[in-house]
């Protein structure tokens, strides 16, 4: 089948911005300090390790998105390899499970805004709602608008990271890197597990691949650029965090704030507040583009009510799907606020579903990609790594199992509706009763 580029839609620039935002997310605010706390200067090795581990995962998603552009994303690949029920479960994991991360973003953004605006923490729920609304409004205008907004947000984020790194480098001291392995290699392993979470987000591009003008060219390029930018950002931030703060890197609640205050006293809170706002808005904007397209695709496939299907086509705006997801996100946010803003449960639900999506997607990729190609080798490696993360997920897989059961029940219900009911035999009429019986067929 010949591939033709589409006019309009997303190009390399917007696609790269969406990828960077989905990966260079909220982990930027806390992970450099946390990793330095558990591994010391050797946390730099953990960043390098996860960059290497991210290559097969990001590469596989890029190959899939370029080869099979579909708004269903990972669920569409699972459908090709493992069938409709597995695909439905994968779609539910993303649409209903990964959605649990929204209150984490909203409340985190609200907390930062209260800090920089010097208002009472009682305003967090109102500020959280204020943070959620703009990305929804932007995505209701279409993914092209969302893509350009994301380009601006990502540009601001990268600019601030460059500023922090360049301002911090003169303050780096070589003595801060000794001893290099204060907590042994076990500490490096712990830091790796932290940064695996930070480098999640490569699946977002699969849902918007159908909106790209030339997915076979733009998606691999966007993925490669995003890998380099996000890898360098985390690596350089880790170096300056250790080199400037040393043993105090993980002491503060917000390590990035400590770094900003160390290099720019007085300006620190404002800089970190700006970073937090850009990160939260950027991540929400990037993920909403994926959620909207996925919901419409699920509805078109019969996995959600057909009412939500408009907008699944390339160039379409999935407004109904976005409104449905807005209700889901608000429900999660309401529960989080009602329970006092305790976010750990929502983080576990989010990560458990995310790891399950990765495992299903990589297994599907290893089955549908041509064998012994570069994409297939990356898929096999990523499938093994994802299976390991699945084992580590533990109890956080309970919501995953519930959503998988829901997918199975939908399959049972659909099959029951399609099964034709047997037609009851009508009793013979009076005339038929008077007719002679037909002779038995001869056995000869």
One Martini backbone bead per residue (centre of mass of N, CA, C, O) as a GRO file, in nm:
protein
  444
    1UNK     BB    1   0.095   0.037   0.024
    2UNK     BB    2   0.065   0.357  -0.030
    3UNK     BB    3   0.206   0.657   0.090
    4UNK     BB    4   0.034   0.956   0.197
    5UNK     BB    5   0.045   1.271   0.248
    6UNK     BB    6  -0.100   1.507   0.452
    7UNK     BB    7  -0.285   1.782   0.482
    8UNK     BB    8  -0.210   1.907   0.753
    9UNK     BB    9  -0.176   1.899   1.073
   10UNK     BB   10   0.096   1.748   1.202
   11UNK     BB   11   0.422   1.809   1.265
   12UNK     BB   12   0.731   1.789   1.389
   13UNK     BB   13   0.710   2.019   1.594
   14UNK     BB   14   0.445   1.940   1.744
   15UNK     BB   15   0.521   1.644   1.798
   16UNK     BB   16   0.770   1.702   1.970
   17UNK     BB   17   0.625   1.867   2.188
   18UNK     BB   18   0.435   1.638   2.284
   19UNK     BB   19   0.655   1.440   2.364
   20UNK     BB   20   0.814   1.610   2.567
   21UNK     BB   21   0.576   1.666   2.762
   22UNK     BB   22   0.506   1.360   2.828
   23UNK     BB   23   0.804   1.313   2.957
   24UNK     BB   24   0.871   1.613   3.068
   25UNK     BB   25   0.743   1.616   3.356
   26UNK     BB   26   0.690   1.609   3.697
   27UNK     BB   27   0.971   1.476   3.751
   28UNK     BB   28   1.137   1.741   3.728
   29UNK     BB   29   1.064   1.848   4.027
   30UNK     BB   30   1.182   1.568   4.204
   31UNK     BB   31   1.386   1.344   4.094
   32UNK     BB   32   1.676   1.451   4.121
   33UNK     BB   33   1.668   1.450   4.436
   34UNK     BB   34   1.576   1.160   4.493
   35UNK     BB   35   1.809   1.018   4.345
   36UNK     BB   36   2.038   1.152   4.513
   37UNK     BB   37   1.943   1.034   4.788
   38UNK     BB   38   1.973   0.711   4.698
   39UNK     BB   39   2.269   0.747   4.507
   40UNK     BB   40   2.392   1.000   4.457
   41UNK     BB   41   2.616   1.058   4.209
   42UNK     BB   42   2.519   0.778   4.072
   43UNK     BB   43   2.250   0.890   3.949
   44UNK     BB   44   2.367   0.943   3.670
   45UNK     BB   45   2.361   0.643   3.582
   46UNK     BB   46   2.052   0.611   3.591
   47UNK     BB   47   1.992   0.800   3.359
   48UNK     BB   48   2.155   0.652   3.143
   49UNK     BB   49   2.004   0.382   3.167
   50UNK     BB   50   1.714   0.493   3.093
   51UNK     BB   51   1.784   0.599   2.819
   52UNK     BB   52   1.854   0.322   2.702
   53UNK     BB   53   1.575   0.187   2.778
   54UNK     BB   54   1.397   0.391   2.602
   55UNK     BB   55   1.462   0.321   2.311
   56UNK     BB   56   1.285   0.062   2.256
   57UNK     BB   57   1.016   0.188   2.340
   58UNK     BB   58   1.010   0.441   2.159
   59UNK     BB   59   1.079   0.294   1.894
   60UNK     BB   60   0.831   0.110   1.881
   61UNK     BB   61   0.613   0.331   1.883
   62UNK     BB   62   0.716   0.468   1.627
   63UNK     BB   63   0.677   0.231   1.434
   64UNK     BB   64   0.375   0.191   1.484
   65UNK     BB   65   0.274   0.483   1.422
   66UNK     BB   66   0.392   0.489   1.129
   67UNK     BB   67   0.257   0.216   1.022
   68UNK     BB   68  -0.023   0.253   1.231
   69UNK     BB   69  -0.228   0.494   1.205
   70UNK     BB   70  -0.420   0.542   1.513
   71UNK     BB   71  -0.641   0.655   1.760
   72UNK     BB   72  -0.613   0.386   1.942
   73UNK     BB   73  -0.332   0.295   1.944
   74UNK     BB   74  -0.246   0.040   2.133
   75UNK     BB   75  -0.524  -0.098   2.097
   76UNK     BB   76  -0.492  -0.146   1.788
   77UNK     BB   77  -0.250  -0.343   1.812
   78UNK     BB   78  -0.386  -0.549   1.995
   79UNK     BB   79  -0.611  -0.623   1.797
   80UNK     BB   80  -0.428  -0.749   1.578
   81UNK     BB   81  -0.293  -0.971   1.786
   82UNK     BB   82  -0.532  -1.035   2.043
   83UNK     BB   83  -0.793  -0.882   2.007
   84UNK     BB   84  -1.077  -0.720   2.126
   85UNK     BB   85  -1.064  -0.763   2.432
   86UNK     BB   86  -0.770  -0.671   2.474
   87UNK     BB   87  -0.817  -0.392   2.346
   88UNK     BB   88  -1.031  -0.294   2.541
   89UNK     BB   89  -0.860  -0.311   2.794
   90UNK     BB   90  -0.641  -0.113   2.697
   91UNK     BB   91  -0.831   0.128   2.662
   92UNK     BB   92  -0.933   0.135   2.956
   93UNK     BB   93  -0.662   0.180   3.094
   94UNK     BB   94  -0.630   0.462   2.972
   95UNK     BB   95  -0.910   0.613   3.001
   96UNK     BB   96  -0.954   0.519   3.323
   97UNK     BB   97  -0.662   0.478   3.455
   98UNK     BB   98  -0.464   0.708   3.366
   99UNK     BB   99  -0.667   0.932   3.465
  100UNK     BB  100  -0.563   0.929   3.770
  101UNK     BB  101  -0.338   1.158   3.711
  102UNK     BB  102  -0.495   1.430   3.716
  103UNK     BB  103  -0.505   1.506   4.023
  104UNK     BB  104  -0.202   1.525   4.049
  105UNK     BB  105  -0.166   1.767   3.863
  106UNK     BB  106  -0.372   1.964   3.984
  107UNK     BB  107  -0.273   1.969   4.280
  108UNK     BB  108   0.019   2.038   4.224
  109UNK     BB  109  -0.041   2.307   4.084
  110UNK     BB  110  -0.196   2.432   4.325
  111UNK     BB  111   0.038   2.427   4.526
  112UNK     BB  112   0.231   2.614   4.367
  113UNK     BB  113   0.041   2.860   4.345
  114UNK     BB  114   0.014   2.914   4.649
  115UNK     BB  115   0.316   2.974   4.687
  116UNK     BB  116   0.356   3.215   4.471
  117UNK     BB  117   0.079   3.375   4.576
  118UNK     BB  118   0.030   3.365   4.885
  119UNK     BB  119  -0.194   3.150   4.961
  120UNK     BB  120  -0.418   2.955   5.079
  121UNK     BB  121  -0.464   2.605   5.070
  122UNK     BB  122  -0.779   2.626   5.029
  123UNK     BB  123  -0.731   2.702   4.709
  124UNK     BB  124  -0.656   2.440   4.557
  125UNK     BB  125  -0.924   2.343   4.424
  126UNK     BB  126  -0.962   2.597   4.248
  127UNK     BB  127  -0.684   2.586   4.104
  128UNK     BB  128  -0.716   2.304   3.986
  129UNK     BB  129  -0.954   2.378   3.803
  130UNK     BB  130  -0.807   2.609   3.651
  131UNK     BB  131  -0.594   2.410   3.523
  132UNK     BB  132  -0.789   2.214   3.365
  133UNK     BB  133  -0.952   2.395   3.160
  134UNK     BB  134  -0.759   2.499   2.930
  135UNK     BB  135  -0.684   2.224   2.789
  136UNK     BB  136  -0.974   2.156   2.712
  137UNK     BB  137  -1.034   2.405   2.540
  138UNK     BB  138  -0.807   2.361   2.333
  139UNK     BB  139  -0.899   2.067   2.238
  140UNK     BB  140  -1.184   2.163   2.131
  141UNK     BB  141  -1.027   2.299   1.870
  142UNK     BB  142  -0.797   2.093   1.832
  143UNK     BB  143  -0.488   1.945   1.762
  144UNK     BB  144  -0.351   2.182   1.621
  145UNK     BB  145  -0.379   2.386   1.847
  146UNK     BB  146  -0.251   2.207   2.067
  147UNK     BB  147   0.025   2.185   1.923
  148UNK     BB  148   0.101   2.492   1.935
  149UNK     BB  149   0.072   2.525   2.238
  150UNK     BB  150   0.285   2.310   2.302
  151UNK     BB  151   0.522   2.453   2.172
  152UNK     BB  152   0.525   2.689   2.368
  153UNK     BB  153   0.544   2.534   2.638
  154UNK     BB  154   0.803   2.374   2.566
  155UNK     BB  155   0.982   2.615   2.512
  156UNK     BB  156   0.965   2.728   2.801
  157UNK     BB  157   1.070   2.480   2.949
  158UNK     BB  158   1.347   2.458   2.810
  159UNK     BB  159   1.441   2.743   2.883
  160UNK     BB  160   1.441   2.701   3.193
  161UNK     BB  161   1.635   2.464   3.200
  162UNK     BB  162   1.870   2.611   3.067
  163UNK     BB  163   1.893   2.829   3.282
  164UNK     BB  164   1.948   2.650   3.530
  165UNK     BB  165   2.196   2.503   3.419
  166UNK     BB  166   2.374   2.752   3.340
  167UNK     BB  167   2.362   2.882   3.631
  168UNK     BB  168   2.477   2.619   3.789
  169UNK     BB  169   2.759   2.533   3.675
  170UNK     BB  170   2.949   2.739   3.830
  171UNK     BB  171   2.857   2.586   4.119
  172UNK     BB  172   3.010   2.342   4.063
  173UNK     BB  173   3.154   2.072   4.260
  174UNK     BB  174   3.372   1.809   4.271
  175UNK     BB  175   3.330   1.721   4.577
  176UNK     BB  176   3.021   1.629   4.538
  177UNK     BB  177   3.125   1.340   4.388
  178UNK     BB  178   3.213   1.259   4.688
  179UNK     BB  179   3.120   0.981   4.697
  180UNK     BB  180   2.989   0.804   4.428
  181UNK     BB  181   2.895   0.527   4.618
  182UNK     BB  182   2.727   0.554   4.906
  183UNK     BB  183   2.483   0.313   4.832
  184UNK     BB  184   2.554   0.164   4.605
  185UNK     BB  185   2.396  -0.027   4.359
  186UNK     BB  186   2.116  -0.022   4.493
  187UNK     BB  187   2.071   0.283   4.460
  188UNK     BB  188   2.074   0.280   4.152
  189UNK     BB  189   1.826   0.096   4.121
  190UNK     BB  190   1.626   0.289   4.256
  191UNK     BB  191   1.673   0.526   4.060
  192UNK     BB  192   1.578   0.380   3.809
  193UNK     BB  193   1.282   0.338   3.901
  194UNK     BB  194   1.221   0.639   3.907
  195UNK     BB  195   1.302   0.707   3.598
  196UNK     BB  196   1.095   0.532   3.459
  197UNK     BB  197   0.862   0.718   3.528
  198UNK     BB  198   0.975   0.972   3.383
  199UNK     BB  199   0.991   0.814   3.083
  200UNK     BB  200   0.707   0.827   3.045
  201UNK     BB  201   0.492   0.878   2.726
  202UNK     BB  202   0.531   0.737   2.434
  203UNK     BB  203   0.219   0.658   2.371
  204UNK     BB  204   0.083   0.928   2.285
  205UNK     BB  205   0.160   0.933   1.975
  206UNK     BB  206  -0.030   0.699   1.876
  207UNK     BB  207  -0.306   0.869   1.892
  208UNK     BB  208  -0.185   1.115   1.685
  209UNK     BB  209  -0.079   0.989   1.414
  210UNK     BB  210  -0.334   1.059   1.225
  211UNK     BB  211  -0.248   1.386   1.241
  212UNK     BB  212  -0.019   1.347   1.058
  213UNK     BB  213   0.112   1.425   0.757
  214UNK     BB  214   0.391   1.224   0.796
  215UNK     BB  215   0.437   0.960   0.990
  216UNK     BB  216   0.697   0.812   0.863
  217UNK     BB  217   0.869   1.078   0.929
  218UNK     BB  218   0.779   1.247   1.187
  219UNK     BB  219   0.782   1.039   1.422
  220UNK     BB  220   1.081   0.951   1.430
  221UNK     BB  221   1.192   1.239   1.456
  222UNK     BB  222   1.039   1.324   1.713
  223UNK     BB  223   1.148   1.096   1.890
  224UNK     BB  224   1.450   1.157   1.866
  225UNK     BB  225   1.443   1.444   1.974
  226UNK     BB  226   1.304   1.377   2.247
  227UNK     BB  227   1.522   1.191   2.354
  228UNK     BB  228   1.748   1.400   2.361
  229UNK     BB  229   1.613   1.626   2.529
  230UNK     BB  230   1.522   1.461   2.780
  231UNK     BB  231   1.792   1.332   2.845
  232UNK     BB  232   1.955   1.596   2.883
  233UNK     BB  233   1.781   1.727   3.097
  234UNK     BB  234   1.812   1.509   3.318
  235UNK     BB  235   2.121   1.490   3.319
  236UNK     BB  236   2.194   1.791   3.380
  237UNK     BB  237   2.020   1.816   3.635
  238UNK     BB  238   2.172   1.597   3.792
  239UNK     BB  239   2.450   1.724   3.793
  240UNK     BB  240   2.371   2.001   3.932
  241UNK     BB  241   2.235   1.887   4.182
  242UNK     BB  242   2.489   1.748   4.290
  243UNK     BB  243   2.708   1.984   4.246
  244UNK     BB  244   2.543   2.193   4.439
  245UNK     BB  245   2.396   2.017   4.684
  246UNK     BB  246   2.456   1.729   4.731
  247UNK     BB  247   2.342   1.601   5.029
  248UNK     BB  248   2.087   1.819   4.992
  249UNK     BB  249   1.911   1.730   4.745
  250UNK     BB  250   1.679   1.555   4.928
  251UNK     BB  251   1.571   1.750   5.161
  252UNK     BB  252   1.362   1.877   5.006
  253UNK     BB  253   1.045   1.878   4.874
  254UNK     BB  254   1.178   2.074   4.635
  255UNK     BB  255   1.462   2.049   4.465
  256UNK     BB  256   1.433   2.269   4.247
  257UNK     BB  257   1.406   2.498   4.450
  258UNK     BB  258   1.684   2.466   4.580
  259UNK     BB  259   1.843   2.520   4.322
  260UNK     BB  260   1.726   2.803   4.258
  261UNK     BB  261   1.812   2.934   4.531
  262UNK     BB  262   2.122   2.880   4.500
  263UNK     BB  263   2.146   3.055   4.215
  264UNK     BB  264   1.859   3.243   4.278
  265UNK     BB  265   1.786   3.445   4.498
  266UNK     BB  266   1.428   3.502   4.507
  267UNK     BB  267   1.371   3.354   4.218
  268UNK     BB  268   1.302   3.059   4.273
  269UNK     BB  269   0.990   3.039   4.322
  270UNK     BB  270   0.913   3.159   4.045
  271UNK     BB  271   1.055   2.953   3.863
  272UNK     BB  272   0.918   2.696   3.974
  273UNK     BB  273   0.630   2.788   3.927
  274UNK     BB  274   0.659   2.807   3.621
  275UNK     BB  275   0.739   2.515   3.573
  276UNK     BB  276   0.489   2.384   3.696
  277UNK     BB  277   0.277   2.513   3.512
  278UNK     BB  278   0.396   2.412   3.242
  279UNK     BB  279   0.397   2.113   3.301
  280UNK     BB  280   0.099   2.069   3.364
  281UNK     BB  281  -0.020   2.188   3.104
  282UNK     BB  282   0.146   2.016   2.905
  283UNK     BB  283   0.057   1.733   2.994
  284UNK     BB  284  -0.244   1.771   2.961
  285UNK     BB  285  -0.243   1.851   2.661
  286UNK     BB  286  -0.113   1.590   2.554
  287UNK     BB  287  -0.316   1.379   2.676
  288UNK     BB  288  -0.588   1.489   2.564
  289UNK     BB  289  -0.536   1.421   2.270
  290UNK     BB  290  -0.540   1.114   2.330
  291UNK     BB  291  -0.811   1.076   2.480
  292UNK     BB  292  -1.001   1.178   2.263
  293UNK     BB  293  -0.926   0.973   2.036
  294UNK     BB  294  -0.971   0.714   2.195
  295UNK     BB  295  -1.271   0.744   2.270
  296UNK     BB  296  -1.373   0.757   1.976
  297UNK     BB  297  -1.254   0.481   1.894
  298UNK     BB  298  -1.407   0.308   2.098
  299UNK     BB  299  -1.688   0.389   1.994
  300UNK     BB  300  -1.650   0.292   1.696
  301UNK     BB  301  -1.595  -0.016   1.814
  302UNK     BB  302  -1.813  -0.053   2.070
  303UNK     BB  303  -1.674   0.017   2.370
  304UNK     BB  304  -1.854   0.263   2.342
  305UNK     BB  305  -2.075   0.472   2.293
  306UNK     BB  306  -2.156   0.602   1.980
  307UNK     BB  307  -2.189   0.905   2.063
  308UNK     BB  308  -1.848   0.929   2.094
  309UNK     BB  309  -1.728   0.899   1.786
  310UNK     BB  310  -1.688   1.171   1.700
  311UNK     BB  311  -1.346   1.241   1.577
  312UNK     BB  312  -1.174   0.985   1.488
  313UNK     BB  313  -1.101   1.112   1.250
  314UNK     BB  314  -0.900   1.266   1.053
  315UNK     BB  315  -0.937   1.602   1.176
  316UNK     BB  316  -1.106   1.551   1.406
  317UNK     BB  317  -1.318   1.652   1.688
  318UNK     BB  318  -1.352   1.494   2.012
  319UNK     BB  319  -1.579   1.635   2.203
  320UNK     BB  320  -1.740   1.408   2.341
  321UNK     BB  321  -1.498   1.259   2.457
  322UNK     BB  322  -1.388   1.500   2.620
  323UNK     BB  323  -1.640   1.532   2.801
  324UNK     BB  324  -1.625   1.255   2.925
  325UNK     BB  325  -1.337   1.290   3.040
  326UNK     BB  326  -1.403   1.530   3.217
  327UNK     BB  327  -1.582   1.366   3.408
  328UNK     BB  328  -1.362   1.169   3.500
  329UNK     BB  329  -1.156   1.377   3.605
  330UNK     BB  330  -1.351   1.515   3.811
  331UNK     BB  331  -1.398   1.266   3.980
  332UNK     BB  332  -1.108   1.225   4.070
  333UNK     BB  333  -1.071   1.510   4.190
  334UNK     BB  334  -1.299   1.492   4.398
  335UNK     BB  335  -1.180   1.255   4.558
  336UNK     BB  336  -0.910   1.385   4.629
  337UNK     BB  337  -1.027   1.629   4.784
  338UNK     BB  338  -1.212   1.466   4.986
  339UNK     BB  339  -0.932   1.304   5.091
  340UNK     BB  340  -0.705   1.545   5.125
  341UNK     BB  341  -0.490   1.501   4.879
  342UNK     BB  342  -0.430   1.200   4.840
  343UNK     BB  343  -0.206   1.064   4.576
  344UNK     BB  344  -0.094   0.770   4.585
  345UNK     BB  345  -0.329   0.606   4.468
  346UNK     BB  346  -0.331   0.748   4.188
  347UNK     BB  347  -0.044   0.674   4.110
  348UNK     BB  348  -0.084   0.365   4.117
  349UNK     BB  349  -0.305   0.348   3.908
  350UNK     BB  350  -0.148   0.477   3.680
  351UNK     BB  351   0.106   0.288   3.673
  352UNK     BB  352  -0.035   0.015   3.644
  353UNK     BB  353  -0.168   0.081   3.367
  354UNK     BB  354   0.086   0.163   3.212
  355UNK     BB  355   0.240  -0.105   3.230
  356UNK     BB  356   0.019  -0.274   3.091
  357UNK     BB  357   0.029  -0.126   2.821
  358UNK     BB  358   0.321  -0.188   2.756
  359UNK     BB  359   0.305  -0.493   2.757
  360UNK     BB  360   0.084  -0.524   2.541
  361UNK     BB  361   0.223  -0.354   2.317
  362UNK     BB  362   0.490  -0.526   2.293
  363UNK     BB  363   0.360  -0.793   2.226
  364UNK     BB  364   0.213  -0.697   1.975
  365UNK     BB  365   0.464  -0.597   1.821
  366UNK     BB  366   0.610  -0.881   1.810
  367UNK     BB  367   0.365  -0.993   1.618
  368UNK     BB  368   0.331  -0.756   1.375
  369UNK     BB  369   0.612  -0.725   1.319
  370UNK     BB  370   0.866  -0.778   1.135
  371UNK     BB  371   1.091  -1.005   1.145
  372UNK     BB  372   1.419  -0.901   1.221
  373UNK     BB  373   1.378  -0.620   1.275
  374UNK     BB  374   1.433  -0.340   1.448
  375UNK     BB  375   1.148  -0.320   1.570
  376UNK     BB  376   1.133  -0.613   1.675
  377UNK     BB  377   1.374  -0.607   1.867
  378UNK     BB  378   1.267  -0.375   2.042
  379UNK     BB  379   1.005  -0.517   2.129
  380UNK     BB  380   1.131  -0.757   2.278
  381UNK     BB  381   1.291  -0.596   2.483
  382UNK     BB  382   1.047  -0.429   2.594
  383UNK     BB  383   0.879  -0.673   2.688
  384UNK     BB  384   1.072  -0.768   2.907
  385UNK     BB  385   1.080  -0.503   3.068
  386UNK     BB  386   0.769  -0.483   3.116
  387UNK     BB  387   0.739  -0.747   3.272
  388UNK     BB  388   0.913  -0.656   3.510
  389UNK     BB  389   0.728  -0.414   3.589
  390UNK     BB  390   0.475  -0.587   3.641
  391UNK     BB  391   0.585  -0.737   3.887
  392UNK     BB  392   0.639  -0.467   4.058
  393UNK     BB  393   0.340  -0.356   4.086
  394UNK     BB  394   0.133  -0.542   4.214
  395UNK     BB  395  -0.139  -0.404   4.377
  396UNK     BB  396  -0.179  -0.190   4.134
  397UNK     BB  397  -0.342  -0.419   3.953
  398UNK     BB  398  -0.638  -0.417   4.044
  399UNK     BB  399  -0.764  -0.205   3.848
  400UNK     BB  400  -0.681  -0.362   3.600
  401UNK     BB  401  -0.861  -0.611   3.654
  402UNK     BB  402  -1.132  -0.461   3.653
  403UNK     BB  403  -1.113  -0.355   3.358
  404UNK     BB  404  -1.080  -0.634   3.230
  405UNK     BB  405  -1.355  -0.741   3.325
  406UNK     BB  406  -1.521  -0.531   3.176
  407UNK     BB  407  -1.430  -0.622   2.893
  408UNK     BB  408  -1.546  -0.909   2.915
  409UNK     BB  409  -1.845  -0.829   2.969
  410UNK     BB  410  -1.883  -0.685   2.698
  411UNK     BB  411  -1.838  -0.932   2.525
  412UNK     BB  412  -2.071  -1.102   2.638
  413UNK     BB  413  -2.294  -0.896   2.569
  414UNK     BB  414  -2.246  -0.884   2.260
  415UNK     BB  415  -2.289  -1.187   2.204
  416UNK     BB  416  -2.579  -1.203   2.318
  417UNK     BB  417  -2.700  -1.001   2.108
  418UNK     BB  418  -2.605  -1.173   1.844
  419UNK     BB  419  -2.765  -1.413   1.930
  420UNK     BB  420  -2.986  -1.608   1.793
  421UNK     BB  421  -3.306  -1.687   1.835
  422UNK     BB  422  -3.505  -1.940   1.858
  423UNK     BB  423  -3.761  -2.067   1.663
  424UNK     BB  424  -4.068  -2.140   1.729
  425UNK     BB  425  -4.286  -2.387   1.679
  426UNK     BB  426  -4.569  -2.413   1.524
  427UNK     BB  427  -4.867  -2.524   1.540
  428UNK     BB  428  -5.065  -2.716   1.382
  429UNK     BB  429  -5.303  -2.707   1.176
  430UNK     BB  430  -5.600  -2.844   1.087
  431UNK     BB  431  -5.518  -2.911   0.795
  432UNK     BB  432  -5.243  -3.050   0.866
  433UNK     BB  433  -5.373  -3.280   1.040
  434UNK     BB  434  -5.536  -3.412   0.775
  435UNK     BB  435  -5.284  -3.481   0.652
  436UNK     BB  436  -5.080  -3.696   0.531
  437UNK     BB  437  -4.816  -3.856   0.592
  438UNK     BB  438  -4.510  -3.878   0.513
  439UNK     BB  439  -4.309  -4.090   0.382
  440UNK     BB  440  -4.065  -4.287   0.450
  441UNK     BB  441  -3.758  -4.327   0.373
  442UNK     BB  442  -3.582  -4.535   0.200
  443UNK     BB  443  -3.315  -4.766   0.268
  444UNK     BB  444  -3.256  -4.847  -0.045
   0.00000   0.00000   0.00000
